[in-house]
mmCIF file of C-alpha atoms in Angstrom:
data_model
loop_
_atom_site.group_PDB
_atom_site.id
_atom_site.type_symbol
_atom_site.label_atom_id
_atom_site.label_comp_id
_atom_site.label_asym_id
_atom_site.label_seq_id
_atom_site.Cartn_x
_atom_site.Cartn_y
_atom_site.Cartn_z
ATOM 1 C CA UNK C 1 118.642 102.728 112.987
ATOM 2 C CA UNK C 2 118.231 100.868 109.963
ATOM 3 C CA UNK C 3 118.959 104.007 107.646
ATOM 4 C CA UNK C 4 122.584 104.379 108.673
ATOM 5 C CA UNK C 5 122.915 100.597 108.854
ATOM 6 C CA UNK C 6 122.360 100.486 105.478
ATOM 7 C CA UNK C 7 123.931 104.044 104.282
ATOM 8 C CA UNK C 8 127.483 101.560 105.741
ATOM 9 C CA UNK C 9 126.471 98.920 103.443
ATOM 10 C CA UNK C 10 126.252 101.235 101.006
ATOM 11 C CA UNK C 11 129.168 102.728 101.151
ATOM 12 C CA UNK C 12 130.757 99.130 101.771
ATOM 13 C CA UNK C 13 129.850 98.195 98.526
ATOM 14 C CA UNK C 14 131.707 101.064 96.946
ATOM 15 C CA UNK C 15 135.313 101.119 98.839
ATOM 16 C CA UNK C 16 134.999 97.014 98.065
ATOM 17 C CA UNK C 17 138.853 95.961 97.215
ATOM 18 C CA UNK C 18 138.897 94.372 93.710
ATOM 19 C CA UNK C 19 135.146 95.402 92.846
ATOM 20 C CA UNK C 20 134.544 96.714 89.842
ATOM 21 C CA UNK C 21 132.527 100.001 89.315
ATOM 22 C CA UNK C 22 129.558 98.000 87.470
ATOM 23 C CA UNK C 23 129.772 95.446 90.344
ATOM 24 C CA UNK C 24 129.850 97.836 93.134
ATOM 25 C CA UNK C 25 126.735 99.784 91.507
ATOM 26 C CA UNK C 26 125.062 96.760 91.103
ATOM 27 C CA UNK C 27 125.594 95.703 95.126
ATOM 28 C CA UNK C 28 124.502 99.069 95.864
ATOM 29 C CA UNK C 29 121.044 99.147 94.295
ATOM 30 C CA UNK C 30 120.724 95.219 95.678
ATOM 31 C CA UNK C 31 121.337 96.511 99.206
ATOM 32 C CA UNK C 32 119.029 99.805 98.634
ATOM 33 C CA UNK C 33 116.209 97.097 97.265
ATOM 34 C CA UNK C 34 116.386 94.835 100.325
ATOM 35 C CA UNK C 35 116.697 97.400 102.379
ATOM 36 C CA UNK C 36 114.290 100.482 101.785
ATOM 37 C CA UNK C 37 110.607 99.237 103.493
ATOM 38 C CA UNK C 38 108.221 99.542 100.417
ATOM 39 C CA UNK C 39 111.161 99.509 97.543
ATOM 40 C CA UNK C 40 111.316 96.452 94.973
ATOM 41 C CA UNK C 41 114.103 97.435 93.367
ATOM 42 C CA UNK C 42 116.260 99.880 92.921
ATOM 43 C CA UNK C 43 119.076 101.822 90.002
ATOM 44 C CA UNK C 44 121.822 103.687 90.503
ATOM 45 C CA UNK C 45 123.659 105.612 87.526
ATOM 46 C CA UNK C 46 126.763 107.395 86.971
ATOM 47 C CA UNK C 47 126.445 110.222 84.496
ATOM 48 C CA UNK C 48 128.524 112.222 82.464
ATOM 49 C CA UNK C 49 127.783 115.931 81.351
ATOM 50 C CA UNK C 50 128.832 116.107 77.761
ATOM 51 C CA UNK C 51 130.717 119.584 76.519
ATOM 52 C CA UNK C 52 131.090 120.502 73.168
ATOM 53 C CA UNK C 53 134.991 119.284 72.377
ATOM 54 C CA UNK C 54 135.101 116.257 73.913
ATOM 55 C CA UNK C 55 136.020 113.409 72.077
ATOM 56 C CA UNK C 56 133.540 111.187 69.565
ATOM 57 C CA UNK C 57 130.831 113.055 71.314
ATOM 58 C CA UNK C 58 129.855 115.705 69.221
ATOM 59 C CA UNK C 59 126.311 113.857 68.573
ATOM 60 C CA UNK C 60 125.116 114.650 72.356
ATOM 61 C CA UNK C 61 127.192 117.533 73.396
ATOM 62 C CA UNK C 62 124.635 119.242 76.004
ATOM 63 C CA UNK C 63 123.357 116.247 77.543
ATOM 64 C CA UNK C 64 124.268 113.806 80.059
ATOM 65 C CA UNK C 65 125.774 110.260 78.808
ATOM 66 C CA UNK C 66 125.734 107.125 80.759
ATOM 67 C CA UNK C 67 129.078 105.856 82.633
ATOM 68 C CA UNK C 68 128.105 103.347 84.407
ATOM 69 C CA UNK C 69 124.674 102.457 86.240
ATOM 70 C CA UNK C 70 123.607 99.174 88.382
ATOM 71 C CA UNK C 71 119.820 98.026 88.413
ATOM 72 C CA UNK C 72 119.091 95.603 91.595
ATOM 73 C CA UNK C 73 116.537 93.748 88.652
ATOM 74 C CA UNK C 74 116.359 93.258 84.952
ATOM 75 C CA UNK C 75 112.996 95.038 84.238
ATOM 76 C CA UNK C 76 114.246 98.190 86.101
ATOM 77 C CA UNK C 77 117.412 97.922 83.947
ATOM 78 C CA UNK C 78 115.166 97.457 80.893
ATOM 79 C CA UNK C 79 113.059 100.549 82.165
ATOM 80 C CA UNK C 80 116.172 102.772 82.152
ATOM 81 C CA UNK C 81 117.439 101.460 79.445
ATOM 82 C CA UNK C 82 114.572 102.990 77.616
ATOM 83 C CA UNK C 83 114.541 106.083 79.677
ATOM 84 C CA UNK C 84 117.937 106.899 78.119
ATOM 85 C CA UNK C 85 117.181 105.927 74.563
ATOM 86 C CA UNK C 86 113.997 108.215 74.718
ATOM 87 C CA UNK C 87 115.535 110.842 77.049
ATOM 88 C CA UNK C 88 112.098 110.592 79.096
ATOM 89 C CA UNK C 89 111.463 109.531 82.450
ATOM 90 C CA UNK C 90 112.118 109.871 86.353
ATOM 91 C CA UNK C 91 115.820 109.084 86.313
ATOM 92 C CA UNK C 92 116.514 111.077 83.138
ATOM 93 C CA UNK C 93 114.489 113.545 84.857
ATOM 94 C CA UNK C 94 116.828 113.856 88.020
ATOM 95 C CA UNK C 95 119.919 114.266 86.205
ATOM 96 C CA UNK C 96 118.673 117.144 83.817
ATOM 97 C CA UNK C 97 116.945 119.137 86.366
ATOM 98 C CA UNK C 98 119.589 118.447 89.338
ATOM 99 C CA UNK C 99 116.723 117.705 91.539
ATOM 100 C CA UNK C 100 114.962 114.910 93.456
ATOM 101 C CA UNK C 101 112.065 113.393 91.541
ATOM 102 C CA UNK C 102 108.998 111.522 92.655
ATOM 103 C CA UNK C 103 106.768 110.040 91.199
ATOM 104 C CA UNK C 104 103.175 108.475 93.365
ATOM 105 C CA UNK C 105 101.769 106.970 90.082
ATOM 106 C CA UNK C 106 103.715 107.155 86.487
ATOM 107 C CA UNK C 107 100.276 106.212 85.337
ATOM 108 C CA UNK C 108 99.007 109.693 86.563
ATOM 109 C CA UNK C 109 101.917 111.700 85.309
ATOM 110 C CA UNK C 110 101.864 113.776 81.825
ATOM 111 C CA UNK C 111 105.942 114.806 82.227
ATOM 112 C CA UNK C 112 107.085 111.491 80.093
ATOM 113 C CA UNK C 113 104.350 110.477 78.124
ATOM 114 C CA UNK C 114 107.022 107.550 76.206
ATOM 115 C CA UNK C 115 108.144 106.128 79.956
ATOM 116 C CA UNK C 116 104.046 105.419 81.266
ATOM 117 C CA UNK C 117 103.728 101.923 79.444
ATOM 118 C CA UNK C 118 107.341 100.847 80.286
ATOM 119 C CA UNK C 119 107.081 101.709 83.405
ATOM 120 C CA UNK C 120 103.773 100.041 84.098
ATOM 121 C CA UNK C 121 105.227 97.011 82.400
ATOM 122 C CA UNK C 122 108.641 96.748 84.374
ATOM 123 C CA UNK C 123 106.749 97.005 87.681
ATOM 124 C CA UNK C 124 107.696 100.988 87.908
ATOM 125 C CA UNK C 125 104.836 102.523 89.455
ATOM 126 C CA UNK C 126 106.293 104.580 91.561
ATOM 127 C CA UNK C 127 109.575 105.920 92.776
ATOM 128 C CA UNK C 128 111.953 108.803 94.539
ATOM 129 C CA UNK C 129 115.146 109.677 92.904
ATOM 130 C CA UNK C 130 118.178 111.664 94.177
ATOM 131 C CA UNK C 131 120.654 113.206 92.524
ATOM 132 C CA UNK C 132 124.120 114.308 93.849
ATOM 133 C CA UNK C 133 127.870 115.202 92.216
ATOM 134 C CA UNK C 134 130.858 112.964 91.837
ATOM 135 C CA UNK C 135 134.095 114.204 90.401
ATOM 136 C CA UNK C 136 132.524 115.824 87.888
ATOM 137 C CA UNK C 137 129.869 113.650 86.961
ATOM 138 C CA UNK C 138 126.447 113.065 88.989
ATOM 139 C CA UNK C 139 125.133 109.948 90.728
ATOM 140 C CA UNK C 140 121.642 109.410 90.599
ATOM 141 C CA UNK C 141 120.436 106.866 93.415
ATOM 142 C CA UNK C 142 116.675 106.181 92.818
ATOM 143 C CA UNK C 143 114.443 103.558 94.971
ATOM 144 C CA UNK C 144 111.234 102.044 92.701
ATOM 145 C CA UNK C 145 107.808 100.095 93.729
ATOM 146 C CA UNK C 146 105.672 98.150 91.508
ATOM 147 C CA UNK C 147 102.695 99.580 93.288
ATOM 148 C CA UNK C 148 101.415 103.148 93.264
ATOM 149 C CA UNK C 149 102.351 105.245 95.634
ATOM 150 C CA UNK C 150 104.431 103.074 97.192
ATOM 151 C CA UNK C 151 106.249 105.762 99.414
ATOM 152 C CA UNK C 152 105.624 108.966 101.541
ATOM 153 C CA UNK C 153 107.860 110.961 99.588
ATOM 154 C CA UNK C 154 108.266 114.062 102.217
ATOM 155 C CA UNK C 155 109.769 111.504 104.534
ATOM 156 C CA UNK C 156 112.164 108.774 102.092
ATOM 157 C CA UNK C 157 113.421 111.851 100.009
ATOM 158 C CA UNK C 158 116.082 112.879 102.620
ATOM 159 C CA UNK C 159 116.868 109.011 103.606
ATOM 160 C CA UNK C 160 117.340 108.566 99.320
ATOM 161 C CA UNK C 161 119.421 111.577 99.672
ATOM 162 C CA UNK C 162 121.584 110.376 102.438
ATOM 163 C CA UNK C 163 122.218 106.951 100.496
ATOM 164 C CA UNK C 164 123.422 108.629 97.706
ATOM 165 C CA UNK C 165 125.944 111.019 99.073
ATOM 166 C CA UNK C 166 127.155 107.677 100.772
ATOM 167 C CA UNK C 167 127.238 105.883 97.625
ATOM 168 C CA UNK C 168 129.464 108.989 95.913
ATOM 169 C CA UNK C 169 131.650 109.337 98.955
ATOM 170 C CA UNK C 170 132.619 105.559 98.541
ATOM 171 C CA UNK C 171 132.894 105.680 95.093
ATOM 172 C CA UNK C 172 135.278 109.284 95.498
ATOM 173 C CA UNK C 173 137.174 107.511 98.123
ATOM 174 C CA UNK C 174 137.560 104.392 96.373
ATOM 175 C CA UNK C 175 138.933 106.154 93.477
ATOM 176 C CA UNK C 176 136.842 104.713 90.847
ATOM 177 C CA UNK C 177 136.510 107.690 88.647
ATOM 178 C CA UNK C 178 139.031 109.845 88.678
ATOM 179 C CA UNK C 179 140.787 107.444 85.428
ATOM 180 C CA UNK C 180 140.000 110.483 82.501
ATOM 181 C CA UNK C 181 141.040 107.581 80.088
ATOM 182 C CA UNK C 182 138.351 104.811 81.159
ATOM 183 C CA UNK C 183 135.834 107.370 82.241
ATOM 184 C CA UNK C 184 136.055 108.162 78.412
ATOM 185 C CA UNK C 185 135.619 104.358 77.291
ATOM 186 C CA UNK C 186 132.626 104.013 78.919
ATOM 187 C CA UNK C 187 131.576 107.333 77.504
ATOM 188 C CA UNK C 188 132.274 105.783 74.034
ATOM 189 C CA UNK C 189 130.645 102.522 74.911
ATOM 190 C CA UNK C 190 127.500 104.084 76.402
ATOM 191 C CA UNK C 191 127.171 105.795 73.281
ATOM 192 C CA UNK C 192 127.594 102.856 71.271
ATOM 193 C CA UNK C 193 124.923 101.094 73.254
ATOM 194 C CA UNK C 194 122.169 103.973 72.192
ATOM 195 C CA UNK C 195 123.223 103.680 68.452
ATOM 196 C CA UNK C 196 123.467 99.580 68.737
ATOM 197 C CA UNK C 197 119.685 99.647 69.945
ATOM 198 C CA UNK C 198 118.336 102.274 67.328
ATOM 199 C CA UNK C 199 120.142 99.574 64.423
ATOM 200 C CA UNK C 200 118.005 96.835 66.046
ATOM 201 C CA UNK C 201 115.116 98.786 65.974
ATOM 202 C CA UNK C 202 115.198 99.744 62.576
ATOM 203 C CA UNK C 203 115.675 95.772 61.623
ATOM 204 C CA UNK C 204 112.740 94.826 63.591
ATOM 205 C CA UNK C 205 111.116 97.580 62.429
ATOM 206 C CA UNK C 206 111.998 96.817 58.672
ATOM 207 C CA UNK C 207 111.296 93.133 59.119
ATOM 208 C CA UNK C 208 108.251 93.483 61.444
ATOM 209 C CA UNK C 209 106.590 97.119 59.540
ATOM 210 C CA UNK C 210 106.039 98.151 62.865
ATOM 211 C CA UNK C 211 106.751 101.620 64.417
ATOM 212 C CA UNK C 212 109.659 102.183 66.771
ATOM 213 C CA UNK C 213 108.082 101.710 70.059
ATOM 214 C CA UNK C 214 106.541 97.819 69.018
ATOM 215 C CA UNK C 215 110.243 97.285 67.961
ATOM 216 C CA UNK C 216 111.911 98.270 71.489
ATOM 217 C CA UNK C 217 108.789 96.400 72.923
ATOM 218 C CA UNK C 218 110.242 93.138 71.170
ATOM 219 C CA UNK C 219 113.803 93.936 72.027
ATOM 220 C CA UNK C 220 112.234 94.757 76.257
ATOM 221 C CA UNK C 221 110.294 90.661 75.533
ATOM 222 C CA UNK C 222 113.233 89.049 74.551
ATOM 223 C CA UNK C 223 115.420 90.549 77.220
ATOM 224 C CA UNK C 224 113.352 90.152 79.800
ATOM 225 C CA UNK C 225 113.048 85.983 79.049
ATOM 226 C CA UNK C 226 116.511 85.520 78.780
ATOM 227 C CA UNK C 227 117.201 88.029 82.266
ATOM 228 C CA UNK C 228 119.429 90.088 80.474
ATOM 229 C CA UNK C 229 120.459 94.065 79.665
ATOM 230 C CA UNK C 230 118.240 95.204 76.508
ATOM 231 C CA UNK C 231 121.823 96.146 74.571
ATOM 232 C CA UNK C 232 122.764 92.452 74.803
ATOM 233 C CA UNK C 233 119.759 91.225 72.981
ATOM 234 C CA UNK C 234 120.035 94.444 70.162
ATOM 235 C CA UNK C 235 123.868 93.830 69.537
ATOM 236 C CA UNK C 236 123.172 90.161 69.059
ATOM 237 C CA UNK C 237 120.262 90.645 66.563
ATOM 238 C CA UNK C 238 122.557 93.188 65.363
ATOM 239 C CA UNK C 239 125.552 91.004 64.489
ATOM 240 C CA UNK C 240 123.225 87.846 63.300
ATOM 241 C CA UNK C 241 122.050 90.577 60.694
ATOM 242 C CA UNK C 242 125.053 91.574 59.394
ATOM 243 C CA UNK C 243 126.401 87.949 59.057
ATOM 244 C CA UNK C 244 123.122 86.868 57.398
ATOM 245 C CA UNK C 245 123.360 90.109 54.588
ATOM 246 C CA UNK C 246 127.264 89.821 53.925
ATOM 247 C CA UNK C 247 128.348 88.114 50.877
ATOM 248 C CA UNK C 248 130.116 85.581 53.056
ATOM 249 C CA UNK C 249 126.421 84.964 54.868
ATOM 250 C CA UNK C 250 124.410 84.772 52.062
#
């Protein structure tokens, strides 16, 4: 049956010799895209529960931080992206309820009012995602259609369900994030992404004297022509800005 032909690819992906976790995430949501009937694309995230007393993370102690996710295409990586800067949407959703979350038509729901245009815009319509633990953390495995609803959700919730706990079986198995030390650099880095995009919104915002959402919009534009991650483009326009105001720049 094509579900457990695909639950092995899966989990493949994630015992993969020499892989790394970003890579193996990435293959994952590839497969899941390919392979789901109805899905055009597909995200799965590693998250981290942050507790009051862990390091550098006083700022969000309560809520979940980013480890490590992989996005099958760059609008869906765009749309989460935003999801986690807002802390609105389906995925976001998942992980702070510990629940599966569908959505038929994101242009019919009222739960994330921030996430409707971005979604409509990245070709997230609708979606099913699945939640499940991992060492410690939680994997989130969500499939996504451009179309509204795309999927039966009674009947893909449990096959979502099953890819995931394949996915965090691998990934357990494989080892990949029981390392305390790098589980806390991504930590740090995810964290750094968040504050590197609010900097370029504030530039755009103080070039442009436009509002917060038209500045992400610009940063979502520019990353989506150049096909890459929304923190790429904002640490770039970052850096050009601070060489352009220092003394040396000037």
């Amino acid at each position: 049956m094509w579900v457990e032909r695909l639950a092995r690819e899966i989990g493949a992906h994630g015992k993969a010799e020499g892989s790394s976790p970003e890579r193996a995430l990435d293959r994952m949501s590839i497969a899941a895209a390919r392979g789901v009937p109805g899905c055009s694309a597909a995200l799965v995230v590693i998250w981290h529960d942050v507790v009051p007393g862990d390091v550098d993370t006083a700022e969000v102690a309560g809520r979940q931080v980013v480890v490590d996710y992989g996005a099958s295409h760059s609008d869906l990586a765009t749309a989460f992206e935003h999801q986690y800067t807002t802390d609105e949407g389906p995925t976001v959703e998942a992980v702070r309820e510990m629940a599966p979350v569908t959505v038929g038509d994101v242009l019919r729901e009222d739960r994330w009012p921030r996430y409707t245009s971005m979604g409509v815009q990245s070709g997230d319509r609708s979606s099913v995602t699945f939640p499940c633990e991992l060492d410690g953390a939680v994997l989130t495995f969500g499939v996504h259609a451009g179309r509204a609803d795309a999927f039966d959700a009674t009947a893909l919730t449990p096959v979502v369900a099953l890819l995931a706990e394949h996915a965090a079986m691998a990934l357990h198995s494989a080892g990949r994030y029981t390392d305390v030390a790098r589980e806390a650099a991504h930590m740090r880095r995810a964290m750094q992404a968040r504050a590197v995009i609010d900097q370029a919104k504030g530039i755009i915002m103080h070039a442009h004297g436009c509002d917060a959402t038209r500045a992400f919009e610009r940063l979502r534009q520019v990353a989506q022509r150049n096909r890459v991650k929304v923190t790429e483009v904002a640490r770039r326009l970052v850096e050009e800005h601070a060489a352009t105001t220092s003394p040396a720049g000037r």
